[in-house]
Coordinates of C-alpha atoms in Angstrom, one line a residue:
Chain C
M182 CA 11.7 -11.7 -46.0
I183 CA 11.3 -14.2 -42.7
E184 CA 14.1 -16.1 -43.0
S185 CA 16.0 -12.6 -42.6
K186 CA 14.4 -12.3 -39.4
R187 CA 15.3 -15.6 -38.3
Q188 CA 18.9 -15.3 -39.5
R189 CA 19.2 -11.6 -37.2
R190 CA 17.8 -13.2 -34.5
M191 CA 20.1 -16.3 -34.8
I192 CA 23.3 -13.7 -35.2
A193 CA 21.5 -11.5 -32.2
N194 CA 21.3 -14.7 -30.2
I195 CA 25.4 -15.9 -31.4
A196 CA 26.6 -12.7 -30.3
T197 CA 25.0 -12.9 -27.1
Y198 CA 26.4 -15.5 -26.2
I199 CA 29.8 -15.3 -27.0
V200 CA 29.8 -11.9 -24.8
L201 CA 28.1 -13.9 -22.0
A202 CA 30.5 -16.9 -22.1
S203 CA 33.8 -14.7 -22.4
L204 CA 32.5 -12.4 -19.6
T205 CA 31.9 -15.9 -17.8
V206 CA 35.2 -17.2 -18.4
F207 CA 36.5 -13.9 -17.3
C208 CA 35.3 -14.0 -14.0
I209 CA 35.7 -17.6 -13.6
G210 CA 38.7 -18.6 -15.1
P211 CA 41.4 -17.1 -12.0
M212 CA 39.2 -19.0 -9.7
I213 CA 39.2 -22.1 -11.7
W214 CA 43.0 -21.3 -11.8
M215 CA 42.9 -21.0 -8.0
F216 CA 41.6 -24.1 -7.6
L217 CA 43.9 -26.1 -10.1
T218 CA 46.9 -24.5 -8.7
S219 CA 46.4 -26.0 -4.7
L220 CA 45.4 -29.5 -5.9
K221 CA 49.2 -29.1 -7.3
Y222 CA 53.1 -29.6 -6.3
E223 CA 55.2 -26.5 -5.4
A224 CA 57.9 -27.7 -8.4
D225 CA 54.7 -28.2 -10.9
I226 CA 53.4 -24.3 -10.2
V227 CA 56.1 -22.6 -10.9
T228 CA 57.2 -24.2 -14.2
Q229 CA 59.5 -23.6 -17.2
T230 CA 56.3 -24.8 -19.7
M231 CA 52.9 -24.1 -18.8
Q232 CA 51.3 -27.4 -16.6
Y233 CA 47.4 -26.0 -17.2
L234 CA 46.2 -29.8 -15.1
P235 CA 48.1 -30.6 -13.2
S236 CA 49.9 -34.3 -13.6
R237 CA 50.2 -35.2 -9.9
V238 CA 47.7 -34.3 -7.2
T239 CA 48.4 -33.3 -3.7
F240 CA 46.5 -31.6 -0.6
D241 CA 49.5 -31.2 0.9
N242 CA 48.9 -27.3 0.4
Y243 CA 45.4 -27.6 2.3
V244 CA 46.8 -30.0 5.3
A245 CA 49.7 -27.0 5.2
I246 CA 48.0 -24.2 5.6
W247 CA 45.8 -25.6 8.3
T248 CA 48.2 -27.0 10.4
Q249 CA 51.4 -24.8 9.9
S250 CA 50.3 -21.6 10.0
G251 CA 47.4 -19.4 11.9
F252 CA 45.0 -20.3 9.2
P253 CA 42.1 -21.9 11.6
R254 CA 42.5 -18.7 13.8
L255 CA 42.2 -15.9 10.8
I256 CA 38.6 -17.9 9.5
G257 CA 37.6 -18.4 13.8
N258 CA 38.5 -14.1 13.2
S259 CA 36.3 -13.6 10.1
L260 CA 33.1 -15.2 11.4
V261 CA 33.2 -13.6 14.5
V262 CA 33.7 -10.2 13.4
T263 CA 31.4 -11.4 10.3
F264 CA 28.5 -12.2 13.1
L265 CA 28.6 -9.0 15.1
T266 CA 28.8 -6.7 11.8
V267 CA 25.5 -8.6 10.6
T268 CA 23.7 -8.3 14.0
V269 CA 24.5 -5.1 14.3
C270 CA 23.3 -4.2 11.0
V271 CA 20.3 -6.4 11.0
V272 CA 19.4 -5.4 14.6
T273 CA 19.7 -1.5 14.6
G274 CA 19.4 -1.0 10.5
T275 CA 15.6 -3.4 10.4
L276 CA 14.8 -0.8 13.1
A277 CA 16.1 2.2 10.9
A278 CA 14.9 1.8 7.8
Y279 CA 10.9 1.0 9.4
A280 CA 11.5 4.3 10.8
F281 CA 12.7 5.8 7.4
S282 CA 9.7 3.8 5.7
R283 CA 6.3 4.9 7.9
F284 CA 7.2 7.9 9.9
A285 CA 7.2 11.8 8.2
F286 CA 9.7 13.4 10.6
R287 CA 11.7 16.3 9.5
G288 CA 15.0 15.5 8.1
R289 CA 14.1 11.7 6.6
D290 CA 15.2 12.3 3.4
Q291 CA 18.4 14.7 4.5
L292 CA 19.4 11.7 6.2
M293 CA 19.1 9.4 3.9
L294 CA 20.7 11.6 1.5
G295 CA 23.6 11.5 4.1
Y296 CA 23.4 7.7 3.8
L297 CA 24.8 7.7 0.6
V298 CA 27.2 10.9 0.9
V299 CA 28.9 8.5 3.1
R300 CA 29.2 5.9 0.2
M301 CA 30.3 8.4 -1.8
F302 CA 33.3 9.0 -0.7
P303 CA 36.8 6.4 -0.6
A304 CA 37.6 3.6 1.6
V305 CA 41.0 5.4 2.0
M306 CA 39.6 8.8 3.6
M307 CA 38.0 7.2 5.8
I308 CA 40.7 5.0 7.5
I309 CA 42.3 7.1 9.0
P310 CA 40.4 9.3 10.6
L311 CA 38.2 6.0 11.8
Y312 CA 41.9 4.8 13.0
V313 CA 41.9 7.8 15.3
V314 CA 38.5 7.0 17.4
M315 CA 39.2 3.3 16.9
R316 CA 42.8 4.1 19.0
G317 CA 40.4 7.1 21.3
V318 CA 37.9 4.2 22.5
G319 CA 40.5 1.6 22.7
L320 CA 39.5 -0.4 20.2
V321 CA 42.0 -1.1 17.4
D322 CA 43.3 -4.4 17.1
S323 CA 40.0 -5.5 18.4
R324 CA 37.7 -8.2 17.1
F325 CA 34.0 -5.6 18.4
G326 CA 36.2 -2.8 16.6
L327 CA 36.6 -4.0 13.1
A328 CA 33.1 -5.2 12.9
L329 CA 31.9 -1.5 14.5
A330 CA 34.5 -0.1 11.4
Y331 CA 32.1 -2.6 8.8
T332 CA 29.4 -1.5 10.2
S333 CA 29.8 2.5 9.5
F334 CA 29.3 1.5 6.0
L335 CA 27.9 -1.4 5.9
L336 CA 24.8 0.3 7.2
P337 CA 23.5 2.8 5.4
L338 CA 23.6 0.3 2.6
F339 CA 21.6 -2.0 4.2
V340 CA 18.9 0.6 5.5
W341 CA 18.6 1.7 1.6
M342 CA 18.3 -2.0 0.9
L343 CA 15.6 -3.3 3.2
K344 CA 13.7 0.7 3.5
G345 CA 12.9 -0.4 -0.7
F346 CA 11.4 -3.8 1.1
F347 CA 9.7 -2.0 3.9
D348 CA 8.3 0.6 1.1
S349 CA 6.6 -2.1 -1.1
A350 CA 4.8 -3.9 1.8
P351 CA 1.4 -1.8 1.9
K352 CA 0.5 -0.2 4.9
E353 CA -2.8 -1.0 5.5
L354 CA -1.5 -4.5 6.8
E355 CA 0.2 -3.0 9.7
S356 CA -3.7 -0.4 10.3
A357 CA -5.4 -3.5 10.4
A358 CA -2.7 -4.9 12.9
R359 CA -3.1 -2.2 15.4
I360 CA -7.0 -1.6 15.1
D361 CA -6.5 -5.7 15.2
G362 CA -4.7 -5.1 18.4
S363 CA -1.4 -4.8 17.6
T364 CA 1.4 -2.3 18.7
R365 CA 3.3 -0.5 16.2
L366 CA 6.3 -2.7 16.7
G367 CA 4.3 -5.8 16.9
A368 CA 2.6 -4.6 13.9
M369 CA 6.3 -4.7 12.6
V370 CA 7.5 -7.8 13.8
R371 CA 4.0 -10.0 13.3
I372 CA 3.2 -8.5 10.0
V373 CA 5.9 -6.7 7.6
M374 CA 9.0 -8.5 8.4
P375 CA 7.9 -11.8 7.3
L376 CA 6.4 -9.9 4.5
A377 CA 10.0 -8.4 4.0
R378 CA 11.8 -11.7 5.3
N379 CA 13.1 -12.1 1.8
G380 CA 14.5 -8.5 1.1
L381 CA 15.7 -8.8 5.1
V382 CA 18.1 -12.3 3.8
A383 CA 19.3 -11.0 0.7
S384 CA 20.9 -8.0 2.3
S385 CA 22.4 -9.3 5.3
V386 CA 24.0 -12.1 2.9
F387 CA 25.1 -8.9 1.1
I388 CA 26.9 -7.2 4.5
A389 CA 27.9 -11.0 6.0
I390 CA 29.6 -11.5 2.2
A391 CA 31.0 -7.8 2.1
A392 CA 32.4 -8.1 5.4
W393 CA 34.3 -11.7 5.3
N394 CA 36.2 -10.3 2.2
E395 CA 36.6 -6.5 3.4
F396 CA 41.4 -6.1 3.2
L397 CA 41.5 -2.6 3.3
F398 CA 40.0 -1.7 6.9
A399 CA 41.0 -5.2 8.3
L400 CA 44.9 -3.8 7.5
M401 CA 44.3 -1.2 9.2
L402 CA 42.9 -1.6 12.0
T403 CA 44.5 -5.5 13.2
T404 CA 47.7 -5.3 14.0
G405 CA 48.3 -9.0 16.2
Q406 CA 47.0 -12.4 15.5
G407 CA 44.2 -11.8 18.2
S408 CA 42.1 -10.2 15.0
R409 CA 43.4 -10.1 12.1
T410 CA 41.2 -11.6 9.7
W411 CA 41.8 -14.3 6.3
P412 CA 42.4 -11.7 3.9
V413 CA 45.4 -9.8 5.5
G414 CA 46.3 -12.9 7.1
L415 CA 47.2 -14.9 3.8
Q416 CA 48.5 -11.0 2.4
L417 CA 50.8 -11.6 5.1
M418 CA 51.9 -14.9 3.9
V419 CA 53.4 -13.8 1.0
G420 CA 56.9 -13.6 1.9
E421 CA 60.0 -11.8 0.6
F422 CA 61.9 -13.9 -1.0
Q423 CA 59.6 -16.8 -1.3
L424 CA 56.2 -17.0 -3.0
P425 CA 53.9 -20.3 -1.6
W426 CA 51.2 -20.2 -4.5
G427 CA 50.2 -23.3 -3.6
V428 CA 49.6 -23.0 0.3
L429 CA 47.8 -19.4 -0.5
A430 CA 45.4 -20.7 -2.8
A431 CA 44.5 -23.5 -0.6
G432 CA 43.8 -20.4 1.7
G433 CA 41.9 -18.6 -1.1
I434 CA 39.4 -21.6 -2.0
L435 CA 39.0 -22.8 1.6
S436 CA 38.6 -19.0 2.0
I437 CA 35.5 -18.9 -0.4
I438 CA 34.1 -22.0 0.7
P439 CA 31.9 -20.1 3.7
V440 CA 30.8 -17.9 0.9
I441 CA 29.5 -20.3 -1.1
V442 CA 28.1 -22.1 1.1
L443 CA 25.4 -19.3 2.1
F444 CA 25.1 -18.2 -0.9
A445 CA 23.1 -22.2 -1.9
I446 CA 21.6 -22.0 0.9
V447 CA 20.3 -18.7 0.7
Q448 CA 20.4 -18.7 -3.3
R449 CA 16.7 -18.5 -3.6
T450 CA 15.4 -16.3 -1.1
M451 CA 18.3 -14.0 -1.7
V452 CA 17.1 -13.6 -5.3
Q453 CA 13.1 -13.4 -5.4
G454 CA 14.2 -10.3 -2.4
L455 CA 16.8 -8.8 -4.6
T456 CA 14.3 -9.0 -8.0
A457 CA 10.7 -8.2 -5.9
G458 CA 13.3 -4.9 -5.1
A459 CA 14.3 -3.8 -7.9
I460 CA 10.9 -3.9 -9.3
K461 CA 8.9 -2.4 -6.2
G462 CA 12.1 -0.8 -4.5
Chain E
M239 CA -23.0 -1.1 20.1
A240 CA -22.5 2.7 20.9
T241 CA -23.4 5.9 19.2
L242 CA -20.5 8.1 17.6
S243 CA -19.8 11.8 18.3
I244 CA -17.6 13.7 15.7
R245 CA -17.2 17.4 17.6
D246 CA -15.8 19.8 15.0
V247 CA -13.0 17.6 14.1
R248 CA -10.2 19.7 11.9
K249 CA -7.0 17.9 10.2
S250 CA -4.4 20.2 8.1
Y251 CA -1.0 18.5 6.6
G252 CA 1.7 21.9 6.9
S253 CA -0.2 24.6 5.4
V254 CA -3.6 22.4 3.7
Q255 CA -6.2 22.4 5.4
V256 CA -8.5 18.6 5.1
L257 CA -10.9 18.3 7.5
H258 CA -13.0 22.6 8.1
G259 CA -14.6 21.3 11.7
V260 CA -16.0 18.7 11.1
D261 CA -19.4 17.6 13.3
I262 CA -21.4 14.7 12.9
E263 CA -23.5 12.2 15.3
L264 CA -24.7 8.9 14.9
E265 CA -27.0 7.4 16.9
D266 CA -27.3 4.0 18.4
G267 CA -26.8 1.0 15.4
G268 CA -26.9 3.3 12.8
F269 CA -25.1 3.5 9.9
L270 CA -23.0 6.6 8.6
V271 CA -22.1 6.4 5.2
L272 CA -18.9 9.6 4.1
L273 CA -20.1 9.9 0.6
G274 CA -17.7 12.9 -1.8
P275 CA -15.3 12.4 -4.8
S276 CA -11.7 11.4 -4.9
G277 CA -9.5 14.1 -1.9
C278 CA -13.1 15.0 -0.2
G279 CA -11.6 14.5 3.2
K280 CA -13.5 11.2 3.9
S281 CA -11.2 8.9 4.3
T282 CA -8.9 11.3 6.4
L283 CA -12.7 11.4 8.6
L284 CA -11.8 7.6 8.6
N285 CA -9.0 7.6 10.0
I286 CA -9.1 9.1 12.6
I287 CA -12.2 7.9 14.0
A288 CA -10.4 5.0 14.1
G289 CA -6.8 7.0 15.9
L290 CA -4.3 6.1 12.6
D291 CA -4.7 9.6 11.7
D292 CA -4.1 12.3 14.4
T293 CA -6.2 15.6 15.1
S294 CA -5.4 19.4 15.1
G295 CA -8.5 19.8 16.8
G296 CA -11.6 18.8 18.1
D297 CA -13.0 16.1 19.6
I298 CA -14.3 11.7 18.8
L299 CA -16.8 10.3 21.2
I300 CA -17.3 6.3 21.0
G301 CA -20.2 5.4 23.2
G302 CA -19.7 9.1 24.7
R303 CA -16.1 8.2 25.7
S304 CA -13.1 10.5 23.7
V305 CA -11.1 8.2 22.2
L306 CA -8.7 10.8 21.4
D307 CA -6.3 9.8 23.8
L308 CA -6.4 6.2 22.8
A309 CA -4.4 3.9 20.5
P310 CA -6.4 2.2 17.9
K311 CA -6.5 -0.6 19.6
D312 CA -8.0 0.2 22.8
R313 CA -10.7 1.9 21.1
N314 CA -13.0 -1.3 20.4
I315 CA -13.2 -0.9 16.8
A316 CA -13.2 -3.4 13.3
M317 CA -12.3 -1.9 9.9
V318 CA -12.6 -3.3 6.4
F319 CA -10.3 -1.8 4.1
Q320 CA -9.7 -1.2 0.5
S321 CA -7.0 -3.7 -0.2
Y322 CA -8.8 -6.0 2.4
A323 CA -5.3 -6.0 4.6
L324 CA -5.0 -9.8 4.9
Y325 CA -2.5 -10.4 6.3
P326 CA -0.9 -12.8 3.6
T327 CA 1.5 -14.8 5.4
M328 CA -1.1 -16.5 7.5
S329 CA -4.3 -18.6 7.0
V330 CA -8.7 -17.3 6.2
A331 CA -8.4 -18.2 10.2
R332 CA -5.8 -17.4 11.6
N333 CA -6.6 -13.8 9.8
I334 CA -10.3 -13.9 11.6
G335 CA -8.5 -14.5 14.4
F336 CA -5.8 -12.4 14.6
G337 CA -7.6 -9.7 16.6
L338 CA -8.6 -12.5 19.5
E339 CA -5.1 -14.1 19.8
M340 CA -4.0 -10.2 20.3
R341 CA -5.8 -9.7 22.8
G342 CA -5.5 -12.9 24.5
V343 CA -8.6 -15.0 23.7
G344 CA -8.1 -18.5 24.1
A345 CA -7.4 -21.1 21.0
D346 CA -10.9 -23.2 22.0
Q347 CA -12.9 -19.9 22.0
R348 CA -11.3 -18.3 19.1
K349 CA -11.9 -21.4 17.4
R350 CA -15.5 -20.9 18.2
A351 CA -15.5 -17.6 17.0
V352 CA -13.9 -17.7 14.2
E353 CA -15.9 -20.6 12.9
D354 CA -18.9 -18.7 13.6
A355 CA -18.0 -16.1 12.1
A356 CA -16.8 -17.9 9.0
R357 CA -20.6 -19.3 8.9
M358 CA -22.4 -16.4 8.8
L359 CA -20.7 -15.3 6.0
Q360 CA -19.8 -19.0 4.1
I361 CA -16.4 -19.1 3.9
S362 CA -16.3 -22.0 6.0
H363 CA -15.2 -23.6 3.6
L364 CA -11.9 -21.6 2.8
L365 CA -10.7 -20.9 6.7
D366 CA -7.5 -23.0 6.0
R367 CA -6.0 -21.7 2.7
R368 CA -3.9 -18.7 2.9
P369 CA -5.1 -14.9 1.4
A370 CA -3.1 -15.4 -2.2
N371 CA -5.5 -18.6 -3.3
L372 CA -8.9 -16.7 -2.9
S373 CA -10.7 -14.7 -5.2
G374 CA -11.9 -11.2 -4.8
G375 CA -15.5 -11.7 -3.3
Q376 CA -14.3 -14.6 -1.4
R377 CA -11.0 -12.2 0.4
Q378 CA -14.0 -10.0 0.9
R379 CA -15.8 -11.9 3.2
V380 CA -12.7 -12.9 4.7
A381 CA -12.4 -9.2 5.7
M382 CA -15.4 -9.0 7.4
G383 CA -15.4 -11.9 8.9
R384 CA -12.5 -10.6 11.1
A385 CA -14.1 -7.4 11.4
I386 CA -16.9 -9.3 12.8
V387 CA -15.0 -11.8 15.1
R388 CA -14.4 -9.6 17.8
D389 CA -17.9 -7.8 18.0
P390 CA -16.5 -4.2 18.6
E391 CA -18.6 -1.2 19.8
L392 CA -18.0 0.4 15.5
F393 CA -17.4 -1.1 12.8
L394 CA -15.3 1.3 9.9
F395 CA -15.0 0.7 6.3
D396 CA -13.1 2.3 4.0
E397 CA -14.5 1.9 0.2
P398 CA -14.8 -2.1 0.8
L399 CA -16.7 -3.0 -2.3
S400 CA -14.6 -0.3 -5.3
N401 CA -11.8 -3.7 -5.9
L402 CA -15.2 -6.1 -6.8
D403 CA -16.9 -5.8 -10.4
A404 CA -20.2 -4.7 -10.8
K405 CA -22.1 -7.9 -10.3
L406 CA -20.5 -8.9 -7.5
R407 CA -20.4 -5.4 -5.7
V408 CA -24.3 -5.5 -5.7
E409 CA -23.9 -8.7 -3.9
M410 CA -21.7 -7.9 -1.0
R411 CA -23.7 -4.3 -0.4
T412 CA -26.9 -6.6 0.0
E413 CA -24.5 -8.7 2.5
I414 CA -23.1 -5.7 4.2
K415 CA -27.0 -4.4 4.7
R416 CA -27.9 -7.5 6.3
L417 CA -25.5 -7.9 8.5
H418 CA -25.9 -3.8 9.6
E419 CA -29.4 -5.5 10.2
R420 CA -28.6 -9.0 12.2
L421 CA -25.6 -7.5 14.1
G422 CA -27.1 -4.2 15.1
T423 CA -23.3 -2.3 15.2
S424 CA -23.1 1.3 13.9
I425 CA -21.3 1.1 11.2
V426 CA -19.7 4.0 9.8
Y427 CA -19.1 3.9 5.8
V428 CA -16.5 5.8 3.3
T429 CA -18.0 5.5 -0.4
H430 CA -18.0 7.2 -3.6
D431 CA -20.2 5.4 -5.4
Q432 CA -23.8 7.8 -4.4
I433 CA -26.1 4.0 -5.0
E434 CA -23.9 2.4 -2.1
A435 CA -24.9 5.6 0.0
M436 CA -28.2 5.5 -1.0
T437 CA -28.5 1.6 -0.1
L438 CA -26.7 1.5 2.6
G439 CA -27.0 4.6 5.1
T440 CA -29.2 5.9 7.2
K441 CA -27.7 8.7 7.9
V442 CA -25.4 10.4 4.8
A443 CA -23.1 13.1 5.5
V444 CA -22.0 14.5 1.7
M445 CA -18.3 15.9 1.5
K446 CA -16.8 18.0 -0.4
G447 CA -13.1 19.5 0.3
G448 CA -12.8 19.2 4.2
Y449 CA -16.9 20.4 4.9
I450 CA -19.9 18.6 5.3
Q451 CA -22.0 19.8 2.2
Q452 CA -25.1 18.0 3.6
L453 CA -25.9 15.7 6.7
D454 CA -29.7 14.0 6.2
D455 CA -31.1 10.7 5.5
P456 CA -31.2 9.5 1.7
R457 CA -34.4 10.2 0.3
T458 CA -33.9 14.0 1.7
I459 CA -30.2 14.3 0.3
Y460 CA -31.4 13.2 -2.7
E461 CA -35.3 14.8 -3.1
R462 CA -34.2 18.2 -1.0
P463 CA -30.2 18.7 -1.7
A464 CA -28.7 21.2 -0.2
N465 CA -26.6 22.3 -2.9
M466 CA -25.6 22.0 -6.6
F467 CA -22.8 20.4 -6.0
V468 CA -24.9 17.7 -3.8
A469 CA -27.6 17.9 -6.3
S470 CA -25.7 16.7 -8.9
F471 CA -23.5 14.6 -7.1
I472 CA -25.9 12.5 -6.0
G473 CA -28.4 10.4 -8.7
S474 CA -27.1 9.1 -11.7
P475 CA -28.3 10.0 -14.5
A476 CA -27.2 13.5 -12.3
M477 CA -29.9 16.5 -11.7
N478 CA -31.4 18.1 -14.5
F479 CA -30.0 21.4 -14.2
L480 CA -31.9 24.8 -15.9
A481 CA -30.9 28.6 -15.6
G482 CA -33.7 30.9 -15.8
R483 CA -35.3 33.8 -13.4
L484 CA -38.2 33.5 -11.1
V485 CA -41.1 36.2 -12.0
P486 CA -43.9 36.9 -9.8
D487 CA -47.2 35.5 -11.2
S488 CA -51.2 34.8 -9.8
E489 CA -50.7 31.2 -8.9
G490 CA -47.2 31.8 -7.4
V491 CA -44.1 32.0 -8.9
Q492 CA -43.3 31.0 -12.3
F493 CA -39.9 30.2 -13.5
Q494 CA -39.0 30.9 -16.7
A495 CA -36.6 30.2 -19.2
S496 CA -36.3 29.6 -23.0
G497 CA -38.1 26.9 -23.5
V498 CA -39.4 26.0 -20.0
S499 CA -42.3 28.0 -18.2
I500 CA -43.3 26.1 -15.4
V501 CA -45.5 27.5 -12.4
L502 CA -44.6 26.8 -8.8
P503 CA -46.5 26.8 -5.8
T504 CA -44.7 29.2 -3.0
R505 CA -45.2 27.9 0.4
N506 CA -43.8 30.8 2.7
R507 CA -43.3 34.2 1.0
P508 CA -43.8 35.8 -2.5
V509 CA -41.3 36.8 -5.0
D510 CA -41.1 40.5 -5.0
S511 CA -39.3 40.4 -8.3
E512 CA -37.9 39.1 -10.5
R513 CA -34.6 37.2 -9.6
P514 CA -32.3 34.6 -11.8
V515 CA -32.3 31.3 -10.2
V516 CA -31.2 27.6 -11.5
L517 CA -34.1 24.7 -11.5
G518 CA -33.1 21.2 -11.0
I519 CA -35.2 18.4 -12.4
R520 CA -34.3 14.9 -11.6
P521 CA -34.6 13.1 -15.1
E522 CA -37.2 10.6 -13.7
E523 CA -39.6 13.3 -13.2
L524 CA -40.4 14.2 -16.5
R525 CA -42.8 12.7 -18.5
T526 CA -44.5 13.0 -22.4
V527 CA -47.2 15.0 -21.7
P528 CA -49.8 16.7 -25.3
R529 CA -48.6 20.0 -26.5
N530 CA -51.7 22.0 -24.3
R531 CA -49.9 20.8 -20.7
A532 CA -46.3 21.3 -21.6
S533 CA -44.3 23.0 -19.6
I534 CA -40.6 22.0 -21.2
M535 CA -40.9 22.1 -25.0
G536 CA -37.2 20.7 -26.5
E537 CA -36.4 18.6 -29.7
I538 CA -35.4 15.3 -29.3
D539 CA -31.5 15.0 -29.2
V540 CA -30.7 11.1 -28.3
V541 CA -32.7 7.9 -27.6
E542 CA -30.8 5.6 -25.9
P543 CA -33.2 2.4 -24.4
T544 CA -31.5 -0.1 -21.9
G545 CA -34.0 -1.8 -21.2
P546 CA -36.3 -1.5 -18.1
E547 CA -35.9 2.9 -19.3
T548 CA -35.8 4.9 -22.1
M549 CA -32.5 8.0 -21.4
V550 CA -33.7 10.8 -24.3
T551 CA -31.4 13.3 -24.1
V552 CA -33.5 16.7 -25.0
Q553 CA -32.3 20.0 -26.0
V554 CA -34.6 22.9 -24.4
G555 CA -33.1 26.2 -25.4
E556 CA -29.2 26.4 -25.5
H557 CA -29.7 23.3 -22.0
A558 CA -29.9 19.5 -22.7
I559 CA -31.8 18.1 -20.3
I560 CA -31.6 14.2 -20.0
A561 CA -35.3 12.1 -19.0
R562 CA -36.1 9.1 -18.2
L563 CA -38.9 7.6 -20.0
P564 CA -40.4 4.8 -20.2
P565 CA -39.3 1.9 -22.2
R566 CA -41.2 2.5 -25.4
F567 CA -40.7 5.7 -25.8
A568 CA -41.0 6.1 -29.4
G569 CA -39.7 9.8 -30.5
R570 CA -37.1 10.3 -32.5
R571 CA -34.1 12.4 -33.5
K572 CA -35.0 15.8 -34.4
E573 CA -38.7 15.9 -33.7
P574 CA -39.7 18.0 -30.8
I575 CA -41.0 16.5 -27.5
C576 CA -43.2 18.2 -24.7
L577 CA -42.5 16.9 -21.5
A578 CA -44.1 18.1 -18.0
V579 CA -42.8 18.3 -14.2
D580 CA -44.6 17.5 -10.8
P581 CA -43.9 21.6 -10.0
A582 CA -43.5 19.9 -6.1
S583 CA -40.9 17.5 -7.0
V584 CA -38.1 20.6 -8.5
N585 CA -35.2 22.3 -7.2
L586 CA -34.9 25.8 -6.7
F587 CA -31.1 26.8 -6.2
D588 CA -28.6 29.7 -6.1
P589 CA -26.6 30.8 -9.5
D590 CA -24.2 32.8 -7.3
S591 CA -23.8 31.0 -4.1
G592 CA -25.2 27.2 -5.7
R593 CA -27.4 27.0 -2.5
R594 CA -30.6 25.8 -2.2
I595 CA -33.7 28.5 -2.0
D596 CA -36.7 26.8 -0.6
I597 CA -40.2 29.4 -1.5

């Protein structure tokens, strides 16, 4: 009886590991493949028989993409757009989330629901009206315009996430601070924000990664080198007759480095924030 | 130190009215306890005094000055919360000094004030810790330290002891009383615990459904409750109620119910005819007597010795009443028991309205 129970648990464990391992391969595999490709000579990439591990290693692809294309410019634009998006979201979203969390005003629930509805429609549907609006105010092909476009669909997400974190901070703390001499805003900045710090970091990183990787809006709303971001730039390098696989792979690897670095720095805070939100929010 | 006047304060949330014209006057240095079951409006009233909630009507005066237009920080009050509401990201010292910090008090003066308050509450050794590393009783002391360090005109306590275990609760209750006597600052204290109300208050407001049921000193509330709600809410075990009728008698009036016959002295008007009433007797007013002097005859149902006394549940007619008898009471289940009560200690209530009847 006991024997069979243990056996059953063992089988379940093995099954779990198989599933997890295959999912991991599925997710990480392409990235490893991309990394290996970026280290190969062009001649070793397109071969008759599949060459898994590079026989000769070269960093030419990295040098090529950094010096012979507008790649540094693309990365710079992406950094600016991401920074602007996160700044706008954090400043306005924090205030909005706090208001949603603490004040019972008319239309609050409807407004929150409205935020969700925005997320329901596919991005393709929003792009054309957004393009028309952007053109009207002269923000097409500008980094600020692109950041605003990202804000339009990332801000609702940010507010929803952060509201959960604010909700889990006890209201009595602010009451105490207000009696102790703070204003409402002061209580929010001094007492609630430090408490919701993990949530704020988690939500901001989430927004930053989404803005960094975004492709569709960037493709539609940027036309020139001045504001084009890396996902679009990389895609445009795919020529009609030539596919520079090695260079593209190197560009891909370079582009995910900021995300990996960012995640490594905030990983602990972010995981704490996300799990706290999952339980309490 | 200041007086507190609550004048016709009303509060409604949408169509739900939670406070119906509350009037309370508290003398300078007084200790007002707002007592009632949950949902009676006592915490709402406290939040209104603190300025955390708006009124729908009426006025609040602290030291003779209306404070309705003032923000909480400008009312010169301090509050202790049920959850203590200590700032988790700050040390104990900074928690206590936060109010002074917000008011721009210099670091040296602040440090001295925090140390004085900590000494008074015996938490000097905890000043560098974070609230998360404190026990419930220690957190409670820190919360009180944060309140007293500012030397406000009025203290507000919102069920401060309800998160503590029984032993600590008694200890901290004494501490609060000592603090009040030492500082002499007026206090408003919300609780649903009638023992806290009796032991601490100089004035107790018993509330129910947004109305003040009775506002009096604790002794009057205990001995002469205004209605059956107050009578049953205060005292443990609760007051015994016996439904019967008043009958005119040569010596005054007589209360009669099955198994009960008590002659009551009348002070003012004699009762003209029979009328139904409810008789209220505190369990400790009952005592065992020989059969010929008994006014209540019943049968013992349950005997519960608690140590200092014995609680005896007695079946009298269709009523079950509880008597608080001496520890060595020897009766057993199913035995007959004869009880008497001092007629001056009983209360009469109208069975329909529940209000007290004075005869």
